[in-house]
mmCIF file of C-alpha atoms in Angstrom:
data_model
loop_
_atom_site.group_PDB
_atom_site.id
_atom_site.type_symbol
_atom_site.label_atom_id
_atom_site.label_comp_id
_atom_site.label_asym_id
_atom_site.label_seq_id
_atom_site.Cartn_x
_atom_site.Cartn_y
_atom_site.Cartn_z
ATOM 1 C CA TYR A 1004 -0.032 0.009 0.029
ATOM 2 C CA ALA A 1005 2.854 2.395 0.563
ATOM 3 C CA PRO A 1006 3.924 2.485 -3.172
ATOM 4 C CA LEU A 1007 0.226 2.869 -4.111
ATOM 5 C CA ALA A 1008 0.029 5.885 -1.804
ATOM 6 C CA GLY A 1009 3.222 7.187 -3.346
ATOM 7 C CA ARG A 1010 1.840 6.715 -6.883
ATOM 8 C CA MET A 1011 -1.237 8.849 -5.954
ATOM 9 C CA GLY A 1012 1.149 11.487 -4.621
ATOM 10 C CA MET A 1013 0.129 10.910 -1.000
ATOM 11 C CA GLN A 1014 3.719 11.205 0.409
ATOM 12 C CA GLY A 1015 2.730 11.751 3.859
ATOM 13 C CA MET A 1016 0.695 8.567 3.946
ATOM 14 C CA ARG A 1017 3.354 6.675 2.160
ATOM 15 C CA GLU A 1018 5.994 7.650 4.701
ATOM 16 C CA GLU A 1019 3.673 6.762 7.535
ATOM 17 C CA LEU A 1020 2.936 3.313 6.115
ATOM 18 C CA GLU A 1021 6.663 2.606 5.483
ATOM 19 C CA GLU A 1022 7.474 3.809 9.061
ATOM 20 C CA ILE A 1023 4.841 1.462 10.606
ATOM 21 C CA ALA A 1024 5.980 -1.579 8.328
ATOM 22 C CA PHE A 1025 9.669 -1.083 9.121
ATOM 23 C CA ARG A 1026 8.942 -0.780 12.834
ATOM 24 C CA PHE A 1027 7.271 -4.170 12.863
ATOM 25 C CA ILE A 1028 9.060 -6.173 10.032
ATOM 26 C CA ASN A 1029 12.597 -5.183 11.310
ATOM 27 C CA PRO A 1030 12.321 -3.894 14.829
ATOM 28 C CA GLU A 1031 16.022 -4.080 15.681
ATOM 29 C CA ALA A 1032 17.158 -2.221 12.473
ATOM 30 C CA TYR A 1033 14.278 0.346 13.116
ATOM 31 C CA ARG A 1034 15.482 0.959 16.748
ATOM 32 C CA ALA A 1035 19.181 1.227 15.611
ATOM 33 C CA VAL A 1036 18.457 3.642 12.825
ATOM 34 C CA THR A 1037 16.121 5.754 14.912
ATOM 35 C CA ALA A 1038 18.535 6.103 17.787
ATOM 36 C CA ARG A 1039 21.416 6.992 15.413
ATOM 37 C CA LEU A 1040 19.325 9.583 13.688
ATOM 38 C CA ALA A 1041 18.436 11.130 17.110
ATOM 39 C CA GLU A 1042 22.129 11.153 18.118
ATOM 40 C CA ILE A 1043 23.157 12.765 14.803
ATOM 41 C CA PHE A 1044 20.529 15.444 15.042
ATOM 42 C CA GLU A 1045 21.471 16.350 18.654
ATOM 43 C CA ARG A 1046 25.179 16.662 17.429
ATOM 44 C CA ASN A 1047 24.263 18.810 14.475
ATOM 45 C CA LYS A 1048 21.248 20.946 15.704
ATOM 46 C CA ASP A 1049 23.465 24.168 16.078
ATOM 47 C CA VAL A 1050 24.792 23.750 12.516
ATOM 48 C CA LEU A 1051 21.094 23.141 11.309
ATOM 49 C CA SER A 1052 20.011 26.313 13.052
ATOM 50 C CA GLU A 1053 22.913 28.165 11.514
ATOM 51 C CA ILE A 1054 22.087 27.077 7.963
ATOM 52 C CA GLU A 1055 18.376 27.935 8.495
ATOM 53 C CA LYS A 1056 19.242 31.374 9.778
ATOM 54 C CA ALA A 1057 21.715 31.880 6.734
ATOM 55 C CA LEU A 1058 18.892 30.891 4.262
ATOM 56 C CA SER A 1059 16.367 33.209 5.905
ATOM 57 C CA THR A 1060 18.787 36.159 5.862
ATOM 58 C CA LEU A 1061 19.561 35.398 2.220
ATOM 59 C CA PHE A 1062 15.865 35.585 1.150
ATOM 60 C CA ASP A 1063 15.358 38.714 3.236
ATOM 61 C CA LYS A 1064 18.181 40.267 1.240
ATOM 62 C CA TYR A 1065 16.596 39.364 -2.142
ATOM 63 C CA ALA A 1066 12.981 40.392 -0.873
ATOM 64 C CA ILE A 1067 11.748 36.869 -1.243
ATOM 65 C CA LYS A 1068 8.991 35.815 1.207
ATOM 66 C CA ALA A 1069 9.955 32.199 2.096
ATOM 67 C CA GLU A 1070 9.344 29.815 4.893
ATOM 68 C CA VAL A 1071 12.495 27.684 5.604
ATOM 69 C CA LYS A 1072 12.305 24.448 7.538
ATOM 70 C CA SER A 1073 14.885 21.760 8.332
ATOM 71 C CA ARG A 1074 13.819 18.315 7.545
ATOM 72 C CA GLN A 1075 15.258 14.908 8.510
ATOM 73 C CA LYS A 1076 15.064 11.762 6.310
ATOM 74 C CA LYS A 1077 12.817 9.011 7.574
ATOM 75 C CA PRO A 1078 14.270 5.893 9.221
ATOM 76 C CA TRP A 1079 13.177 3.609 6.350
ATOM 77 C CA SER A 1080 14.444 5.899 3.711
ATOM 78 C CA VAL A 1081 17.902 6.045 5.368
ATOM 79 C CA PHE A 1082 17.959 2.258 6.015
ATOM 80 C CA ARG A 1083 16.950 1.457 2.373
ATOM 81 C CA LYS A 1084 19.697 3.736 1.076
ATOM 82 C CA MET A 1085 22.298 2.244 3.275
ATOM 83 C CA GLU A 1086 21.280 -1.313 2.177
ATOM 84 C CA ALA A 1087 20.977 -0.531 -1.522
ATOM 85 C CA LYS A 1088 24.434 1.280 -1.725
ATOM 86 C CA ALA A 1089 26.299 -0.418 1.038
ATOM 87 C CA LEU A 1090 26.907 2.773 2.864
ATOM 88 C CA SER A 1091 27.606 3.498 6.564
ATOM 89 C CA PHE A 1092 25.928 6.394 8.495
ATOM 90 C CA GLU A 1093 29.128 8.355 8.126
ATOM 91 C CA GLN A 1094 28.998 8.065 4.290
ATOM 92 C CA LEU A 1095 25.529 9.467 4.070
ATOM 93 C CA SER A 1096 25.569 13.077 3.115
ATOM 94 C CA ASP A 1097 21.919 13.820 2.847
ATOM 95 C CA ILE A 1098 20.350 12.829 6.141
ATOM 96 C CA PHE A 1099 19.267 16.396 6.782
ATOM 97 C CA GLY A 1100 17.918 18.900 4.284
ATOM 98 C CA PHE A 1101 15.951 22.025 4.033
ATOM 99 C CA ARG A 1102 12.550 22.820 2.378
ATOM 100 C CA VAL A 1103 11.910 26.263 1.110
ATOM 101 C CA VAL A 1104 8.291 27.073 0.721
ATOM 102 C CA VAL A 1105 7.223 30.294 -1.238
ATOM 103 C CA ASP A 1106 4.047 31.821 -2.660
ATOM 104 C CA THR A 1107 4.517 31.514 -6.532
ATOM 105 C CA VAL A 1108 6.463 29.528 -9.137
ATOM 106 C CA GLU A 1109 8.384 32.678 -9.964
ATOM 107 C CA ASP A 1110 9.476 32.959 -6.435
ATOM 108 C CA CYS A 1111 10.763 29.389 -6.682
ATOM 109 C CA TYR A 1112 13.158 30.271 -9.450
ATOM 110 C CA ARG A 1113 14.073 33.543 -7.760
ATOM 111 C CA ALA A 1114 14.988 31.578 -4.514
ATOM 112 C CA LEU A 1115 16.991 29.144 -6.599
ATOM 113 C CA GLY A 1116 18.910 31.933 -8.268
ATOM 114 C CA ALA A 1117 19.712 33.531 -4.875
ATOM 115 C CA ILE A 1118 20.929 30.229 -3.518
ATOM 116 C CA HIS A 1119 23.175 29.295 -6.524
ATOM 117 C CA THR A 1120 24.534 32.968 -6.587
ATOM 118 C CA THR A 1121 25.642 32.627 -3.007
ATOM 119 C CA TRP A 1122 26.750 29.154 -2.707
ATOM 120 C CA SER A 1123 28.367 26.503 -5.109
ATOM 121 C CA MET A 1124 25.987 23.844 -6.464
ATOM 122 C CA VAL A 1125 27.098 20.158 -6.286
ATOM 123 C CA PRO A 1126 27.161 18.872 -9.889
ATOM 124 C CA GLY A 1127 24.608 16.233 -10.783
ATOM 125 C CA ARG A 1128 22.412 17.010 -7.857
ATOM 126 C CA PHE A 1129 19.968 19.369 -9.504
ATOM 127 C CA LYS A 1130 16.501 18.287 -10.614
ATOM 128 C CA ASP A 1131 13.663 20.467 -11.767
ATOM 129 C CA TYR A 1132 10.388 18.709 -11.161
ATOM 130 C CA ILE A 1133 8.359 21.933 -11.688
ATOM 131 C CA SER A 1134 8.904 22.136 -15.324
ATOM 132 C CA THR A 1135 8.711 18.344 -15.554
ATOM 133 C CA PRO A 1136 6.576 17.043 -12.810
ATOM 134 C CA LYS A 1137 6.748 13.462 -11.623
ATOM 135 C CA GLN A 1138 3.988 11.048 -12.717
ATOM 136 C CA ASN A 1139 2.247 11.428 -9.350
ATOM 137 C CA ASP A 1140 2.144 15.203 -9.775
ATOM 138 C CA TYR A 1141 4.958 15.951 -7.422
ATOM 139 C CA ARG A 1142 6.581 19.318 -8.166
ATOM 140 C CA SER A 1143 9.695 20.903 -6.559
ATOM 141 C CA ILE A 1144 13.193 22.077 -7.335
ATOM 142 C CA HIS A 1145 15.837 19.864 -5.869
ATOM 143 C CA THR A 1146 19.362 21.091 -5.459
ATOM 144 C CA THR A 1147 22.506 20.432 -3.238
ATOM 145 C CA ILE A 1148 24.855 23.160 -2.336
ATOM 146 C CA VAL A 1149 28.201 23.402 -0.389
ATOM 147 C CA GLY A 1150 26.625 25.821 2.155
ATOM 148 C CA PRO A 1151 27.749 27.405 5.398
ATOM 149 C CA SER A 1152 30.384 25.515 7.428
ATOM 150 C CA ARG A 1153 31.316 23.833 4.035
ATOM 151 C CA GLN A 1154 28.671 21.250 4.542
ATOM 152 C CA ARG A 1155 26.631 19.729 1.814
ATOM 153 C CA VAL A 1156 23.002 20.969 2.097
ATOM 154 C CA GLU A 1157 19.988 19.354 0.233
ATOM 155 C CA LEU A 1158 17.255 21.791 -0.621
ATOM 156 C CA GLN A 1159 13.776 21.465 -1.846
ATOM 157 C CA ILE A 1160 12.066 24.528 -3.249
ATOM 158 C CA ARG A 1161 8.267 24.674 -3.832
ATOM 159 C CA THR A 1162 5.080 26.693 -3.470
ATOM 160 C CA TYR A 1163 2.496 26.220 -0.731
ATOM 161 C CA GLN A 1164 0.244 24.467 -3.361
ATOM 162 C CA MET A 1165 2.983 22.146 -4.431
ATOM 163 C CA ASN A 1166 3.611 21.426 -0.764
ATOM 164 C CA LYS A 1167 0.045 20.320 -0.168
ATOM 165 C CA ILE A 1168 -0.053 18.042 -3.316
ATOM 166 C CA ALA A 1169 3.242 16.608 -2.329
ATOM 167 C CA GLU A 1170 1.883 15.534 1.126
ATOM 168 C CA TYR A 1171 -1.733 14.635 0.214
ATOM 169 C CA GLY A 1172 -1.649 13.892 -3.576
ATOM 170 C CA VAL A 1173 -5.056 13.323 -5.122
ATOM 171 C CA ALA A 1174 -6.686 14.097 -1.669
ATOM 172 C CA ALA A 1175 -5.334 17.636 -2.025
ATOM 173 C CA HIS A 1176 -8.362 18.633 -3.965
ATOM 174 C CA SER A 1177 -10.743 17.748 -0.981
ATOM 175 C CA ILE A 1178 -8.395 19.761 1.349
ATOM 176 C CA TYR A 1179 -8.603 22.651 -1.009
ATOM 177 C CA LYS A 1180 -12.475 22.469 -1.065
ATOM 178 C CA ASP A 1181 -12.533 22.216 2.741
ATOM 179 C CA SER A 1182 -10.361 25.164 3.307
ATOM 180 C CA GLY A 1183 -12.813 27.436 1.214
ATOM 181 C CA GLY A 1184 -10.433 27.501 -1.773
ATOM 182 C CA LYS A 1185 -7.424 28.777 0.124
ATOM 183 C CA VAL A 1186 -4.147 26.984 1.128
ATOM 184 C CA ASN A 1187 -2.140 28.846 3.855
ATOM 185 C CA GLY A 1188 -4.264 31.853 3.141
ATOM 186 C CA THR A 1189 -3.495 31.950 -0.581
ATOM 187 C CA ALA A 1190 -6.026 31.115 -3.194
ATOM 188 C CA HIS A 1191 -4.977 28.168 -5.359
ATOM 189 C CA ALA A 1192 -6.616 26.051 -8.000
ATOM 190 C CA ILE A 1193 -5.845 22.305 -7.459
ATOM 191 C CA SER A 1194 -7.115 20.752 -10.655
ATOM 192 C CA LYS A 1195 -8.629 17.287 -10.870
ATOM 193 C CA GLU A 1196 -7.153 16.829 -14.226
ATOM 194 C CA THR A 1197 -3.701 15.863 -12.959
ATOM 195 C CA ASN A 1198 -1.372 12.951 -13.707
ATOM 196 C CA ALA A 1199 -2.330 11.265 -10.476
ATOM 197 C CA TYR A 1200 -6.081 11.630 -11.045
ATOM 198 C CA ALA A 1201 -5.669 10.466 -14.487
ATOM 199 C CA TRP A 1202 -3.715 7.341 -13.396
ATOM 200 C CA LEU A 1203 -6.321 6.564 -10.607
ATOM 201 C CA ARG A 1204 -9.166 6.959 -13.016
ATOM 202 C CA ARG A 1205 -7.459 4.779 -15.663
ATOM 203 C CA THR A 1206 -6.705 2.178 -13.001
ATOM 204 C CA ILE A 1207 -10.326 2.022 -11.888
ATOM 205 C CA GLU A 1208 -11.419 1.665 -15.585
ATOM 206 C CA GLN A 1209 -8.988 -1.180 -15.982
ATOM 207 C CA LEU A 1210 -10.370 -2.926 -13.018
ATOM 208 C CA ALA A 1211 -13.933 -2.395 -14.157
ATOM 209 C CA GLU A 1212 -13.198 -3.646 -17.740
ATOM 210 C CA GLY A 1213 -10.876 -6.507 -16.926
ATOM 211 C CA ASP A 1214 -11.823 -10.148 -16.604
ATOM 212 C CA ASN A 1215 -8.890 -11.175 -14.318
ATOM 213 C CA PRO A 1216 -8.255 -9.195 -11.001
ATOM 214 C CA GLU A 1217 -5.019 -11.182 -10.553
ATOM 215 C CA ASP A 1218 -3.646 -9.865 -13.923
ATOM 216 C CA PHE A 1219 -4.773 -6.381 -13.054
ATOM 217 C CA LEU A 1220 -3.010 -6.495 -9.627
ATOM 218 C CA GLU A 1221 0.136 -7.787 -11.118
ATOM 219 C CA ASN A 1222 0.246 -5.143 -13.900
ATOM 220 C CA THR A 1223 -0.445 -2.363 -11.393
ATOM 221 C CA LYS A 1224 2.359 -3.645 -9.078
ATOM 222 C CA LEU A 1225 4.786 -3.639 -12.010
ATOM 223 C CA GLU A 1226 3.903 0.025 -12.940
ATOM 224 C CA LEU A 1227 4.399 1.035 -9.200
ATOM 225 C CA PHE A 1228 8.011 -0.138 -8.941
ATOM 226 C CA GLN A 1229 9.216 0.965 -12.324
ATOM 227 C CA ASP A 1230 11.290 4.115 -13.082
ATOM 228 C CA GLN A 1231 9.816 6.621 -15.645
ATOM 229 C CA VAL A 1232 10.571 8.031 -18.970
ATOM 230 C CA PHE A 1233 9.091 11.345 -20.271
ATOM 231 C CA CYS A 1234 8.183 11.581 -23.946
ATOM 232 C CA PHE A 1235 6.283 14.124 -26.060
ATOM 233 C CA THR A 1236 3.546 14.057 -28.750
ATOM 234 C CA PRO A 1237 4.407 16.198 -31.933
ATOM 235 C CA LYS A 1238 2.030 18.864 -30.290
ATOM 236 C CA GLY A 1239 4.244 18.993 -27.294
ATOM 237 C CA MET A 1240 1.983 17.104 -24.771
ATOM 238 C CA LEU A 1241 4.083 15.290 -22.121
ATOM 239 C CA ILE A 1242 3.426 11.569 -21.632
ATOM 240 C CA ALA A 1243 4.928 9.827 -18.612
ATOM 241 C CA LEU A 1244 5.615 6.087 -19.009
ATOM 242 C CA PRO A 1245 7.476 3.291 -17.202
ATOM 243 C CA ARG A 1246 11.024 2.674 -18.273
ATOM 244 C CA GLY A 1247 11.112 0.119 -21.014
ATOM 245 C CA ALA A 1248 7.993 1.422 -22.568
ATOM 246 C CA THR A 1249 7.611 1.135 -26.442
ATOM 247 C CA PRO A 1250 5.690 3.317 -28.974
ATOM 248 C CA ILE A 1251 2.784 0.879 -28.493
ATOM 249 C CA ASP A 1252 2.615 1.807 -24.756
ATOM 250 C CA PHE A 1253 2.807 5.487 -25.853
ATOM 251 C CA ALA A 1254 -0.086 5.072 -28.185
ATOM 252 C CA TYR A 1255 -2.305 3.539 -25.565
ATOM 253 C CA ALA A 1256 -1.246 6.230 -23.085
ATOM 254 C CA VAL A 1257 -2.473 8.875 -25.541
ATOM 255 C CA HIS A 1258 -5.866 7.042 -25.997
ATOM 256 C CA THR A 1259 -7.156 3.497 -26.324
ATOM 257 C CA ASP A 1260 -8.410 4.237 -29.899
ATOM 258 C CA VAL A 1261 -4.889 5.452 -30.863
ATOM 259 C CA GLY A 1262 -3.326 2.156 -29.521
ATOM 260 C CA ASP A 1263 -5.850 -0.073 -31.184
ATOM 261 C CA THR A 1264 -5.251 1.581 -34.536
ATOM 262 C CA CYS A 1265 -1.493 1.987 -34.245
ATOM 263 C CA VAL A 1266 0.427 0.423 -37.318
ATOM 264 C CA GLY A 1267 3.737 2.334 -36.908
ATOM 265 C CA ALA A 1268 5.612 5.109 -35.147
ATOM 266 C CA LYS A 1269 8.020 7.992 -35.856
ATOM 267 C CA VAL A 1270 10.541 8.635 -33.066
ATOM 268 C CA ASN A 1271 12.321 11.971 -33.271
ATOM 269 C CA GLY A 1272 11.136 12.125 -36.973
ATOM 270 C CA ARG A 1273 12.436 8.710 -37.916
ATOM 271 C CA ILE A 1274 10.289 5.613 -38.659
ATOM 272 C CA MET A 1275 11.323 3.058 -35.877
ATOM 273 C CA PRO A 1276 10.043 -0.506 -34.977
ATOM 274 C CA LEU A 1277 7.101 -0.583 -32.681
ATOM 275 C CA MET A 1278 9.294 -2.559 -30.190
ATOM 276 C CA THR A 1279 11.766 0.362 -29.841
ATOM 277 C CA GLU A 1280 12.398 1.272 -26.185
ATOM 278 C CA LEU A 1281 11.621 4.936 -25.634
ATOM 279 C CA LYS A 1282 14.082 7.298 -23.960
ATOM 280 C CA ASN A 1283 13.683 10.560 -22.016
ATOM 281 C CA GLY A 1284 12.840 13.415 -24.326
ATOM 282 C CA ASP A 1285 11.726 11.275 -27.375
ATOM 283 C CA GLU A 1286 9.108 12.844 -29.554
ATOM 284 C CA VAL A 1287 6.763 10.171 -30.776
ATOM 285 C CA GLU A 1288 4.207 10.242 -33.582
ATOM 286 C CA ILE A 1289 1.886 7.323 -34.013
ATOM 287 C CA ILE A 1290 0.891 6.178 -37.530
ATOM 288 C CA ARG A 1291 -2.621 4.834 -37.608
ATOM 289 C CA SER A 1292 -4.909 2.743 -39.771
ATOM 290 C CA LYS A 1293 -8.703 2.062 -39.183
ATOM 291 C CA ALA A 1294 -8.196 -1.380 -40.578
ATOM 292 C CA GLN A 1295 -5.723 -2.332 -37.879
ATOM 293 C CA VAL A 1296 -6.465 -4.892 -35.133
ATOM 294 C CA PRO A 1297 -3.901 -5.095 -32.309
ATOM 295 C CA PRO A 1298 -1.878 -8.377 -32.674
ATOM 296 C CA ALA A 1299 -2.185 -10.617 -29.647
ATOM 297 C CA ALA A 1300 1.679 -10.726 -29.630
ATOM 298 C CA TRP A 1301 1.822 -7.174 -28.558
ATOM 299 C CA GLU A 1302 0.804 -8.233 -25.049
ATOM 300 C CA SER A 1303 4.211 -9.669 -24.403
ATOM 301 C CA VAL A 1304 5.953 -6.533 -25.639
ATOM 302 C CA VAL A 1305 4.099 -3.765 -23.834
ATOM 303 C CA VAL A 1306 4.932 -2.771 -20.176
ATOM 304 C CA THR A 1307 1.967 -0.667 -19.071
ATOM 305 C CA GLY A 1308 -1.147 -2.251 -17.474
ATOM 306 C CA LYS A 1309 -3.449 -0.144 -19.700
ATOM 307 C CA ALA A 1310 -1.892 -1.400 -22.880
ATOM 308 C CA ARG A 1311 -2.009 -5.007 -21.790
ATOM 309 C CA SER A 1312 -5.672 -4.640 -20.791
ATOM 310 C CA ALA A 1313 -6.601 -3.016 -24.099
ATOM 311 C CA ILE A 1314 -4.713 -5.489 -26.296
ATOM 312 C CA ARG A 1315 -6.310 -8.380 -24.262
ATOM 313 C CA ARG A 1316 -9.804 -6.822 -24.714
ATOM 314 C CA ALA A 1317 -9.297 -6.124 -28.442
ATOM 315 C CA THR A 1318 -8.047 -9.826 -29.007
ATOM 316 C CA LYS A 1319 -11.118 -11.166 -27.247
ATOM 317 C CA ASN A 1320 -13.409 -8.897 -29.339
ATOM 318 C CA ALA A 1321 -11.711 -10.032 -32.441
ATOM 319 C CA ILE A 1322 -12.101 -13.682 -31.713
ATOM 320 C CA ARG A 1323 -15.809 -13.243 -30.510
ATOM 321 C CA LYS A 1324 -16.397 -11.429 -33.948
ATOM 322 C CA GLN A 1325 -14.778 -14.216 -35.900
ATOM 323 C CA TYR A 1326 -16.727 -16.982 -34.192
ATOM 324 C CA SER A 1327 -19.902 -14.879 -34.536
ATOM 325 C CA GLY A 1328 -19.232 -14.590 -38.302
ATOM 326 C CA LEU A 1329 -18.644 -18.350 -38.474
ATOM 327 C CA GLY A 1330 -21.789 -19.108 -36.609
ATOM 328 C CA ILE A 1331 -23.882 -16.988 -39.052
ATOM 329 C CA ARG A 1332 -22.286 -18.802 -42.075
ATOM 330 C CA ILE A 1333 -23.128 -22.229 -40.487
ATOM 331 C CA LEU A 1334 -26.692 -21.071 -39.975
ATOM 332 C CA GLU A 1335 -27.005 -19.686 -43.469
ATOM 333 C CA ARG A 1336 -26.012 -23.037 -44.945
ATOM 334 C CA ALA A 1337 -28.378 -24.929 -42.706
ATOM 335 C CA PHE A 1338 -31.316 -22.747 -43.803
ATOM 336 C CA GLU A 1339 -30.180 -23.147 -47.512
ATOM 337 C CA ARG A 1340 -30.229 -26.929 -47.123
ATOM 338 C CA SER A 1341 -33.770 -26.765 -45.758
ATOM 339 C CA GLY A 1342 -34.816 -24.524 -48.660
ATOM 340 C CA LYS A 1343 -35.412 -21.474 -46.509
ATOM 341 C CA VAL A 1344 -34.157 -17.975 -46.706
ATOM 342 C CA PHE A 1345 -32.007 -16.936 -43.687
ATOM 343 C CA THR A 1346 -33.276 -13.769 -42.049
ATOM 344 C CA LYS A 1347 -33.425 -12.370 -38.583
ATOM 345 C CA GLU A 1348 -37.171 -13.085 -38.428
ATOM 346 C CA SER A 1349 -36.720 -16.638 -39.633
ATOM 347 C CA LEU A 1350 -33.949 -17.302 -37.105
ATOM 348 C CA LYS A 1351 -36.167 -15.865 -34.272
ATOM 349 C CA SER A 1352 -38.947 -18.326 -35.325
ATOM 350 C CA VAL A 1353 -36.629 -21.266 -35.173
ATOM 351 C CA LEU A 1354 -35.204 -20.227 -31.790
ATOM 352 C CA HIS A 1355 -38.658 -19.693 -30.419
ATOM 353 C CA ARG A 1356 -39.638 -23.248 -31.463
ATOM 354 C CA LEU A 1357 -36.451 -24.760 -30.016
ATOM 355 C CA ALA A 1358 -37.057 -22.951 -26.752
ATOM 356 C CA ARG A 1359 -40.590 -24.442 -26.398
ATOM 357 C CA LYS A 1360 -39.227 -27.879 -26.990
ATOM 358 C CA ASP A 1361 -36.835 -27.449 -24.074
#
């Protein structure tokens, strides 16, 4: 359930679920990590206070209204990173960080400019999720600097609206309504037409239309744990897909009808095989034909649950249509042998008599 909460942008709930699960599944590790984090915080609280004060002073200098808060990584997040990268506590450089919350998107970039003008940025540690949001609608600017006391400082810069969405995800719309259309005293429009809402709506549709709940669950779990690539339509619409996705996945992400009628694809202006693995920034144009029926073999190529479900459904419909046509031809021949003309009315008459015999 934690990855599911994360996929819907509900980071607060995800962290709470991970925390509870970690505490019960591996209590010894949980106690050790929690105790060590408390010890490190106690040792560094003066430094953290100094950095927070330096950031606040900087924003005052540039006339940027900002709320600065120190943040500590959660025990499960720290433990997972140590396990994955075989690191000790001493080797972790980002246990502590700071969140800078401002009023507008423009203020986010002004704050970033002020920070990078004052302190050196650590190469390879900058990510702009405002211009390219994550698939769960998470938006922030991430950067790491060599700050006061020559320590590495990890920073997240976001607006109040982005902060609400980062914490509550798809539930942020309800919070917005309950607060009378204001978040932290500022009016914001939290749209229902977001990536997380679209994914949730699509997931519900797949569950409603699918025949096999086990397949649905497996496909959804696969999507939750995969990294992402971001591609574009020729008109510039951003399409987020799991890593390993193909033009077929892209076509179905645009619309089911586009996927069902897909016969080819241009990637960055060049005709490419439909099995091509898409990369970040690719522009994909889908070539379509109304005569196309999705081949059943596509199901083993695609990586998204939406594409798999749609291909399976189209295959079943094609088989049903084929057998329906065969059945009609058999009935036509049977009527012909009996010297009768096959019509809907004559078929109804025969079926009525057969039903009475039963």
